[in-house]
Short mmCIF file of C-alpha atoms in Angstrom, two decimals:
data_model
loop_
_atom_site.label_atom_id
_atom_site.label_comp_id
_atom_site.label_asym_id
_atom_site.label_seq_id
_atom_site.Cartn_x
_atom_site.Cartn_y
_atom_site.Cartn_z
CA UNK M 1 95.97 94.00 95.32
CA UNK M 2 98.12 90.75 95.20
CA UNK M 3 95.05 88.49 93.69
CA UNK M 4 95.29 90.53 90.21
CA UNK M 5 97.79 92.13 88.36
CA UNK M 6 96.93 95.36 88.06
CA UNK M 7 98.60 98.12 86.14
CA UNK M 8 97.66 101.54 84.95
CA UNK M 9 98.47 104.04 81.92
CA UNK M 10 97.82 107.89 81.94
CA UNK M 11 95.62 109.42 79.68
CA UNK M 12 97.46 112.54 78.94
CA UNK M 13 97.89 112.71 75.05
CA UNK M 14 100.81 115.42 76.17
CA UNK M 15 103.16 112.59 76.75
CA UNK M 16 102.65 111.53 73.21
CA UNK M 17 104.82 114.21 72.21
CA UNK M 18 107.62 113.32 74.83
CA UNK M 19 106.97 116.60 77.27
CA UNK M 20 104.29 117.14 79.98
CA UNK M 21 102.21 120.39 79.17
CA UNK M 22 99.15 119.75 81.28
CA UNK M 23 97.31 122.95 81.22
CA UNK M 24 94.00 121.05 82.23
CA UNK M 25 96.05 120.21 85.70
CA UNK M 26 99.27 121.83 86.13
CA UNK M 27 102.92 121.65 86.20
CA UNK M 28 102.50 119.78 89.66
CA UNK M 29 99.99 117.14 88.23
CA UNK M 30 103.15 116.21 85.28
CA UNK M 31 105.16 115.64 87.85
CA UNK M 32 103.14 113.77 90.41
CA UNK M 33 102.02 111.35 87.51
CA UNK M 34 105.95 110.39 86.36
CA UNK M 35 106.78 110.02 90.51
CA UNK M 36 104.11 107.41 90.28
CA UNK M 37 104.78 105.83 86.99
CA UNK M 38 108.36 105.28 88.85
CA UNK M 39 106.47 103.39 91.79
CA UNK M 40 104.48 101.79 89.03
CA UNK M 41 107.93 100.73 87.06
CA UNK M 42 110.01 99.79 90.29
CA UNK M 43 108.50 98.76 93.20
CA UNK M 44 105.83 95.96 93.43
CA UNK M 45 102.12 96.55 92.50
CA UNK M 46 101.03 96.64 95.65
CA UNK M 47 103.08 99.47 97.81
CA UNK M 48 103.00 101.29 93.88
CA UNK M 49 98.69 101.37 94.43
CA UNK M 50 98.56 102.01 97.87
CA UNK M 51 100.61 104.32 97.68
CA UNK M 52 99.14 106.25 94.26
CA UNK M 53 96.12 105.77 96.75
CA UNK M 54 97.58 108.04 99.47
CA UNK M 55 98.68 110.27 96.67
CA UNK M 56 94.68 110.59 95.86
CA UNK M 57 93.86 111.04 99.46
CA UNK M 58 95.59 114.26 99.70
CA UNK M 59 95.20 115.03 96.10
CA UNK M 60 94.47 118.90 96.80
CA UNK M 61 98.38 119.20 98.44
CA UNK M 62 99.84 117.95 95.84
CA UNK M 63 98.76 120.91 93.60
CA UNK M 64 100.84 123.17 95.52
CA UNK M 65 104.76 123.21 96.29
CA UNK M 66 104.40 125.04 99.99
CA UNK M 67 101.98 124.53 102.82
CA UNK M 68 99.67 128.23 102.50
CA UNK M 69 97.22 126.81 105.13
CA UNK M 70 98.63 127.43 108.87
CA UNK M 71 96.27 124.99 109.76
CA UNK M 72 97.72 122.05 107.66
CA UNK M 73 101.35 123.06 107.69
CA UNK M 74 102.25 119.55 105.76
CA UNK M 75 100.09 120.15 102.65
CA UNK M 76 102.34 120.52 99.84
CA UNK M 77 103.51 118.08 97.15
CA UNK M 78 106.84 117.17 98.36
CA UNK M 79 105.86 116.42 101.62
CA UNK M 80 102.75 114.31 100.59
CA UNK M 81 105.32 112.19 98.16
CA UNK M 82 107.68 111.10 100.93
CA UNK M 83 104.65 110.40 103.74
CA UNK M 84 102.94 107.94 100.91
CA UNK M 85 106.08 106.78 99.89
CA UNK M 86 107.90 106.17 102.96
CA UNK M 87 104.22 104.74 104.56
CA UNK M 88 102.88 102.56 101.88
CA UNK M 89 106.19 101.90 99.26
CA UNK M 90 108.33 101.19 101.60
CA UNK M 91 111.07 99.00 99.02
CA UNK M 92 111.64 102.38 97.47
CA UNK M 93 112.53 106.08 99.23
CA UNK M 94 111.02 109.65 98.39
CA UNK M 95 114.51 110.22 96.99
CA UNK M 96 114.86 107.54 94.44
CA UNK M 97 111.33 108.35 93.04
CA UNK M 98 112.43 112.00 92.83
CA UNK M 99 115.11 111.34 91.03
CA UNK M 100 113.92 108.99 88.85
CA UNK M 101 110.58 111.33 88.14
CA UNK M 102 113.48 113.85 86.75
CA UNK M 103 115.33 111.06 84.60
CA UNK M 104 115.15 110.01 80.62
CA UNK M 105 113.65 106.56 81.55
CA UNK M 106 110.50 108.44 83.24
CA UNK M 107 109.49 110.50 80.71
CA UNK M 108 109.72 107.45 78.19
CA UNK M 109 107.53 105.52 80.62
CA UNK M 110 105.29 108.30 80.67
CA UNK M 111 105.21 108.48 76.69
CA UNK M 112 104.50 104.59 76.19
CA UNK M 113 101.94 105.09 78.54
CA UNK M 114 100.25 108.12 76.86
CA UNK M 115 100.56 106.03 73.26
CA UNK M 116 98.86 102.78 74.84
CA UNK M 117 96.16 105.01 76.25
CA UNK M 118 95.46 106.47 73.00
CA UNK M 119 95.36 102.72 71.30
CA UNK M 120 93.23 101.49 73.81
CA UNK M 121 90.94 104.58 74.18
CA UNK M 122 91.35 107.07 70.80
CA UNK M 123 92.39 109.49 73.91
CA UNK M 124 89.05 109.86 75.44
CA UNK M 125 89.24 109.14 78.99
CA UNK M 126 88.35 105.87 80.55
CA UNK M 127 88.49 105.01 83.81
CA UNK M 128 89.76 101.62 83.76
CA UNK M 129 89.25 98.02 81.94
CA UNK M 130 89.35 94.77 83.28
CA UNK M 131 90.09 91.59 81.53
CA UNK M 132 89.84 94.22 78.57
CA UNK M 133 86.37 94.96 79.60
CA UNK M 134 85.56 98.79 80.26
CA UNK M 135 83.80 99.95 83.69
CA UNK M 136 83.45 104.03 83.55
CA UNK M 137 79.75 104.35 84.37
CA UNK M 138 80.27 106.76 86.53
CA UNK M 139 76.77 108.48 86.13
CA UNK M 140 75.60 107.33 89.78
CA UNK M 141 78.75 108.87 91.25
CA UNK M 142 82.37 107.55 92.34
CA UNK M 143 81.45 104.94 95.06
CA UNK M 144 79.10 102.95 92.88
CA UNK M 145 81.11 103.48 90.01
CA UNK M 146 84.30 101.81 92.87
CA UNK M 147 81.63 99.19 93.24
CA UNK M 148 81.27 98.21 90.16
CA UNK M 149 85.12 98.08 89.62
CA UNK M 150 85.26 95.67 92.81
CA UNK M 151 82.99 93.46 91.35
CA UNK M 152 84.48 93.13 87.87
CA UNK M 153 87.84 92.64 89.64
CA UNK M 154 86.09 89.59 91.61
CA UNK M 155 84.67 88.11 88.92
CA UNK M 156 87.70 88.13 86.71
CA UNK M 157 89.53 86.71 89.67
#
C-alpha cells in the first residue's frame, strides 16, 4: 500500500447535505464510514486500508451494536472497531477514532467526500479510479473485478 497513494471518498450523496441518513445501510454503516474517514484523515495510508480492510472482513458485525450470536460473542461494531484498529492502525487508538467519528471535523470530512464523489461520479456508484481511470467491471464477480484493480494499480506504478 506504500508504492501508491491511495485514498478513497464515500459515495453517499447524504453527506452532501451535512447529516448521515443512510436508509440503504443503516445508522451503524454512517458511523462506521466517519470512524474510517478519521483513519483515512489521521493515521498513514497504510494502517488507515488495512485496517478499513479488517473493517470489511467482519462487515456483517458491524451492522449490529451487541453480539446476538452465542457462538461469536465479539460480533458487534464496537468491538470490531478497536480489534482492526488496535491490530492494523496501530499510531491511532479505538478511542481517538471514536471520538473523532462524533466531532465537527468528521462530518465535514465526510461532506467533502460525498461532494467530490458526486463531481467525479454524478453520484452513481463507482468502485474506484486509478490514475483517473475507472475499473468497476464487476460483471465476472468481486475477485476478478480485485484483479483487475491489482493490475491497473501495477501498471500505474
Amino acid at each position: 500500500l506504500d508504492l501508491v497513494t491511495f485514498t478513497g471518498d464515500f459515495a453517499e450523496e447524504v453527506w452532501t447535505t451535512g447529516s448521515c441518513v443512510n436508509q440503504m445501510h443503516g445508522d451503524n454503516a454512517c458511523q462506521v464510514d466517519r470512524y474510517q474517514m478519521c483513519a483515512l484523515q489521521t493515521v498513514p495510508s497504510s494502517e488507515a486500508w488495512e485496517m478499513i480492510h479488517c473493517n470489511f472482513q467482519y462487515q456483517s458485525c458491524l451492522k449490529v451494536d451487541e453480539a446476538t450470536d452465542t457462538s461469536h460473542p465479539n460480533c458487534y461494531k464496537d468491538y470490531i472497531q478497536q480489534f482492526c484498529t488496535e491490530s492494523f492502525a496501530t499510531s491511532t487508538t479505538h478511542e481517538e477514532l471514536s471520538t473523532c467519528q462524533a466531532s465537527d471535523e468528521s462530518e465535514q470530512w465526510m461532506m467533502d467526500s460525498a461532494t467530490a464523489t458526486t463531481e467525479a461520479t454524478g453520484n452513481v456508484p463507482l468502485w474506484v479510479l486509478i490514475d483517473d481511470v475507472e475499473v468497476s467491471d464487476y460483471s465476472s464477480g468481486t475477485d476478478s473485478w480485485a484483479d483487475d484493480v491489482l493490475a491497473a494499480i501495477c501498471d500505474a506504478a
